[in-house]
Amino acid sequence: MLRSLNSHEEQDTDHQHNPSHGLSSPAHHMRQLLISCAELISQSDLASARRMVSLLFTRSSPDGDSTERLVQQFTIALSMRLNAHNFIPTDSGAVQSSYLSLNQITPFIRFSHLTANQAILEAVEGHSSIHIIDFDTMQGVQWPPLMQAIAERSDPSNPPSIRITGTGHDMETLRRTGDRLQKFACSLGINFHFHPLQIPHDTSPSAAAVLRLLPSSIAILPDEVLAVNCVLYLHKLLSDDSRNVRLFLRTIKAMNPKVVTVAEREGNHNHPIFLQRFIEALDYYTAVFESLDATLPPASKERHDVEQIWLGKEIANIVAAEGEERMERHERFESWMEIMRSSGFSNLPLSPFALSQAKLLLRLHYPSVGYQLRLLHDSFFLGWMNKPLFSVSSWY
């Protein structure tokens, strides 16, 4: 049974997911050096912190073991904070490529998509006209399996109609995604329409910017059943309080969706105190890097790109950014449960079939014994060893 650790427990049990991390291990020593550097920054002893960053760079490597690679990414993030650089300019093509690699080499994204899709499939049972609002669509990799599942259960003489409203910041990416999904739908004989909805990207996808577009920009037809998909999205709407995301969710609730699917990282990276947020993130990404180390060969280019580009971007934002620049505001499931309930939603239990399906995904594609799938609060948690890392839930 999973349990939520409070901040003190988290610090005291940070290495429980890897028993090899003894108190005198190199990994524990490097962890303490990183925390010491973060403490110096929090105390405004910037000169000492810069000396510590220089030391940490000499002890890290993008090609070393999981500890050396993790230390490099956190040291880069600390250096950015010291130098007031809150982001790393990265080629958008490289970011998209690293996301696709993340989707392939780790189970976390596929698990989130698979479980959310099953919840949507079960919720829209008996309806032939389906509208999905997908927040932060990106390449749309979630949707071909769902479209195929809907096509397989439909009467060929009465093909289903699927409409996806996909949101994002880049209209060209959305159009390309829509074109790919349209071609796939055509091959299945599905009546399909993709509506790209561009959300302004000033500093962050604030709830206010989204609310200016909802619901006026989204038409819900009388015969359509609505599903709303928020996979790794809601945390981006959090600011220093949760009022904006609650307003967003109440607006979604007023659209009367049959189901709302939510997937989030299972970590408290939105703590207002920098040092606490740093320690939480360090514990979380230690488990992620260890899972990559255990499941991929040392020379894996895909792993290198995921760690350096995608995960590095997340870590940098959590550690280096503040205010509106800080978008990776992950919260634990208990926080999301309270937010969803206070916004008018009730938990929709994920089905036993969804659980069997998720277990099959892990067994067939990610056979490492380190991945653990748990059921709690009618929702699923996927983690590494004893450390829950992602949660998926559905609501109505």
Coordinates of C-alpha atoms in Angstrom, one line a residue, residues 113-332:
H113 CA -1.8 7.1 -22.1
L114 CA -2.9 3.5 -22.0
T115 CA -4.7 3.9 -18.7
A116 CA -6.4 7.2 -19.6
N117 CA -7.5 5.8 -22.9
Q118 CA -9.1 2.8 -21.2
A119 CA -11.0 5.1 -18.9
I120 CA -12.2 7.2 -21.9
L121 CA -13.1 4.0 -23.8
E122 CA -15.3 2.7 -21.0
A123 CA -16.9 6.1 -20.3
V124 CA -18.0 6.6 -23.9
E125 CA -19.3 3.1 -24.3
G126 CA -22.5 3.1 -26.4
H127 CA -21.8 6.5 -28.0
S128 CA -20.9 6.8 -31.6
S129 CA -20.1 10.5 -31.6
I130 CA -17.1 11.4 -29.4
H131 CA -15.4 14.6 -28.7
I132 CA -12.1 14.7 -26.8
I133 CA -10.5 17.9 -25.6
D134 CA -6.8 17.1 -25.2
F135 CA -4.7 19.6 -23.3
D136 CA -1.1 19.8 -24.5
T137 CA -1.4 17.4 -27.4
M138 CA 2.2 17.6 -28.7
Q139 CA 2.6 14.7 -31.2
G140 CA -0.7 13.1 -30.4
V141 CA 0.9 9.7 -29.7
Q142 CA -1.9 8.9 -27.2
W143 CA -4.7 8.7 -29.7
P144 CA -4.1 6.1 -32.5
P145 CA -4.5 3.2 -30.0
L146 CA -7.8 4.6 -28.7
M147 CA -9.0 5.3 -32.3
Q148 CA -8.3 1.7 -33.2
A149 CA -10.0 0.4 -30.1
I150 CA -13.1 2.4 -30.9
A151 CA -13.1 1.3 -34.5
E152 CA -12.8 -2.4 -33.5
R153 CA -15.9 -2.3 -31.4
S154 CA -18.0 -0.3 -33.8
D155 CA -20.5 -1.5 -36.4
P156 CA -18.8 -1.2 -39.8
S157 CA -22.1 0.0 -41.3
N158 CA -22.2 2.9 -38.8
P159 CA -18.6 4.2 -38.4
P160 CA -18.0 6.2 -35.3
S161 CA -17.3 9.9 -35.3
I162 CA -14.3 11.2 -33.3
R163 CA -13.5 14.9 -32.9
I164 CA -10.3 15.9 -31.1
T165 CA -9.7 19.5 -30.0
G166 CA -5.9 19.5 -29.4
T167 CA -4.3 22.4 -27.6
G168 CA -0.7 23.6 -27.7
H169 CA 1.5 26.7 -28.2
D170 CA 2.8 25.9 -31.7
M171 CA 0.1 25.9 -34.4
E172 CA 2.4 24.2 -36.9
T173 CA 3.1 21.3 -34.6
L174 CA -0.7 21.0 -34.0
R175 CA -1.5 21.0 -37.7
R176 CA 1.1 18.3 -38.4
T177 CA -0.3 16.2 -35.5
G178 CA -3.8 16.6 -36.9
D179 CA -2.7 15.6 -40.4
R180 CA -1.1 12.4 -39.0
L181 CA -4.2 11.5 -37.0
Q182 CA -6.4 12.2 -39.9
K183 CA -4.5 9.8 -42.1
F184 CA -4.6 7.1 -39.4
A185 CA -8.4 7.6 -38.9
C186 CA -9.0 7.4 -42.6
S187 CA -7.2 4.0 -42.7
L188 CA -9.7 2.8 -40.0
G189 CA -12.8 4.1 -41.7
I190 CA -13.5 6.6 -38.8
N191 CA -15.1 9.9 -39.4
F192 CA -12.5 12.2 -37.8
H193 CA -11.9 15.9 -37.3
F194 CA -9.0 17.6 -35.6
H195 CA -9.4 21.1 -34.3
P196 CA -6.1 22.8 -33.3
L197 CA -6.5 25.3 -30.5
Q198 CA -3.4 27.5 -29.9
I199 CA -2.9 28.7 -26.4
P200 CA -0.8 31.9 -26.0
H201 CA 2.6 31.2 -24.6
D202 CA 3.8 34.4 -22.9
T203 CA 5.7 33.0 -19.9
S204 CA 3.6 30.0 -18.9
P205 CA 0.3 28.4 -20.0
S206 CA -1.6 30.1 -17.2
A207 CA -5.1 29.1 -16.4
A208 CA -6.2 32.7 -17.3
A209 CA -4.9 32.3 -20.8
V210 CA -6.7 29.0 -21.2
L211 CA -9.9 30.3 -19.7
R212 CA -10.0 33.1 -22.2
L213 CA -10.4 30.4 -24.9
L214 CA -12.8 28.1 -23.0
P215 CA -15.5 27.4 -23.7
S216 CA -16.1 29.9 -26.4
S217 CA -13.5 28.4 -28.7
I218 CA -14.9 24.8 -28.3
A219 CA -18.2 23.9 -29.7
I220 CA -19.9 20.8 -28.2
L221 CA -22.4 19.4 -30.6
P222 CA -25.7 18.1 -29.2
D223 CA -25.1 14.4 -30.0
E224 CA -21.5 14.3 -28.8
V225 CA -20.2 12.8 -25.6
L226 CA -17.3 14.8 -24.2
A227 CA -14.1 13.5 -22.7
V228 CA -11.3 15.8 -21.4
N229 CA -7.7 14.6 -21.2
C230 CA -5.2 16.2 -18.9
V231 CA -2.1 14.0 -19.1
L232 CA 0.8 15.7 -17.4
Y233 CA -0.9 19.1 -17.9
L234 CA -2.7 20.4 -14.8
H235 CA 0.6 21.1 -12.9
K236 CA 1.4 23.7 -15.5
L237 CA -1.6 25.7 -14.5
L238 CA -0.5 26.0 -10.8
S239 CA 0.9 29.2 -9.6
D240 CA 1.8 30.1 -6.1
D241 CA -1.7 29.1 -5.1
S242 CA -4.3 26.7 -6.6
R243 CA -7.1 29.2 -7.3
N244 CA -6.4 29.4 -11.1
V245 CA -6.4 25.6 -11.6
R246 CA -9.6 25.3 -9.6
L247 CA -11.3 28.0 -11.8
F248 CA -10.0 26.1 -14.9
L249 CA -11.5 22.8 -13.6
R250 CA -14.8 24.3 -12.7
T251 CA -15.0 25.7 -16.3
I252 CA -14.3 22.1 -17.5
K253 CA -16.9 20.7 -15.1
A254 CA -19.5 23.2 -16.5
M255 CA -19.0 21.6 -20.0
N256 CA -20.4 18.4 -18.6
P257 CA -17.7 15.9 -19.6
K258 CA -18.4 12.2 -19.3
V259 CA -14.9 11.7 -18.0
V260 CA -11.8 13.7 -17.2
T261 CA -8.5 11.8 -17.2
V262 CA -5.6 13.1 -15.1
A263 CA -2.0 11.9 -15.0
E264 CA 0.7 13.6 -13.0
R265 CA 4.1 13.0 -11.6
E266 CA 3.9 11.8 -8.0
G267 CA 6.2 14.3 -6.4
N268 CA 5.9 17.6 -4.5
H269 CA 8.0 19.9 -6.6
N270 CA 5.9 22.9 -5.9
H271 CA 7.0 23.5 -2.4
P272 CA 7.4 27.3 -1.8
I273 CA 10.7 26.7 0.1
F274 CA 13.6 26.3 -2.4
L275 CA 15.6 23.8 -0.3
Q276 CA 12.6 21.5 0.4
R277 CA 11.7 21.6 -3.3
F278 CA 15.3 20.8 -4.2
I279 CA 15.4 17.7 -1.9
E280 CA 12.0 16.5 -3.2
A281 CA 13.2 16.8 -6.8
L282 CA 16.5 15.1 -6.0
D283 CA 14.8 12.1 -4.5
Y284 CA 12.3 11.9 -7.3
Y285 CA 14.8 12.1 -10.2
T286 CA 17.2 9.8 -8.4
A287 CA 14.6 7.0 -8.9
V288 CA 14.0 8.0 -12.5
F289 CA 17.7 7.9 -13.4
E290 CA 18.2 4.6 -11.6
S291 CA 15.3 3.1 -13.6
L292 CA 16.9 4.2 -16.8
D293 CA 20.3 2.8 -15.6
A294 CA 18.7 -0.6 -14.9
T295 CA 16.8 -1.0 -18.1
L296 CA 19.0 0.5 -20.8
P297 CA 22.6 -0.3 -22.0
P298 CA 25.3 2.2 -21.0
A299 CA 25.8 3.6 -24.5
S300 CA 22.1 4.2 -25.2
K301 CA 21.8 7.4 -27.2
E302 CA 18.1 7.6 -26.5
R303 CA 18.7 7.6 -22.8
H304 CA 21.4 10.2 -23.1
D305 CA 19.0 12.5 -25.0
V306 CA 16.1 11.9 -22.6
E307 CA 18.3 12.7 -19.6
Q308 CA 20.1 15.7 -21.1
I309 CA 17.2 17.3 -22.9
W310 CA 13.8 16.3 -21.5
L311 CA 14.6 15.5 -17.9
G312 CA 17.3 18.1 -17.8
K313 CA 14.7 20.7 -18.8
E314 CA 12.4 19.6 -16.1
I315 CA 15.1 19.6 -13.4
A316 CA 16.3 23.0 -14.5
N317 CA 12.8 24.5 -14.3
I318 CA 12.2 23.1 -10.8
V319 CA 15.5 24.2 -9.4
A320 CA 16.4 27.4 -11.3
A321 CA 13.1 29.1 -12.0
E322 CA 10.8 31.1 -9.8
G323 CA 7.5 32.9 -10.2
E324 CA 5.7 32.6 -13.6
E325 CA 8.8 31.0 -15.2
R326 CA 8.5 27.9 -12.9
M327 CA 6.0 25.6 -14.7
E328 CA 7.1 22.2 -13.4
R329 CA 4.9 22.5 -10.3
H330 CA 4.3 18.8 -9.6
E331 CA 2.1 17.9 -6.7
R332 CA 1.3 14.5 -5.1

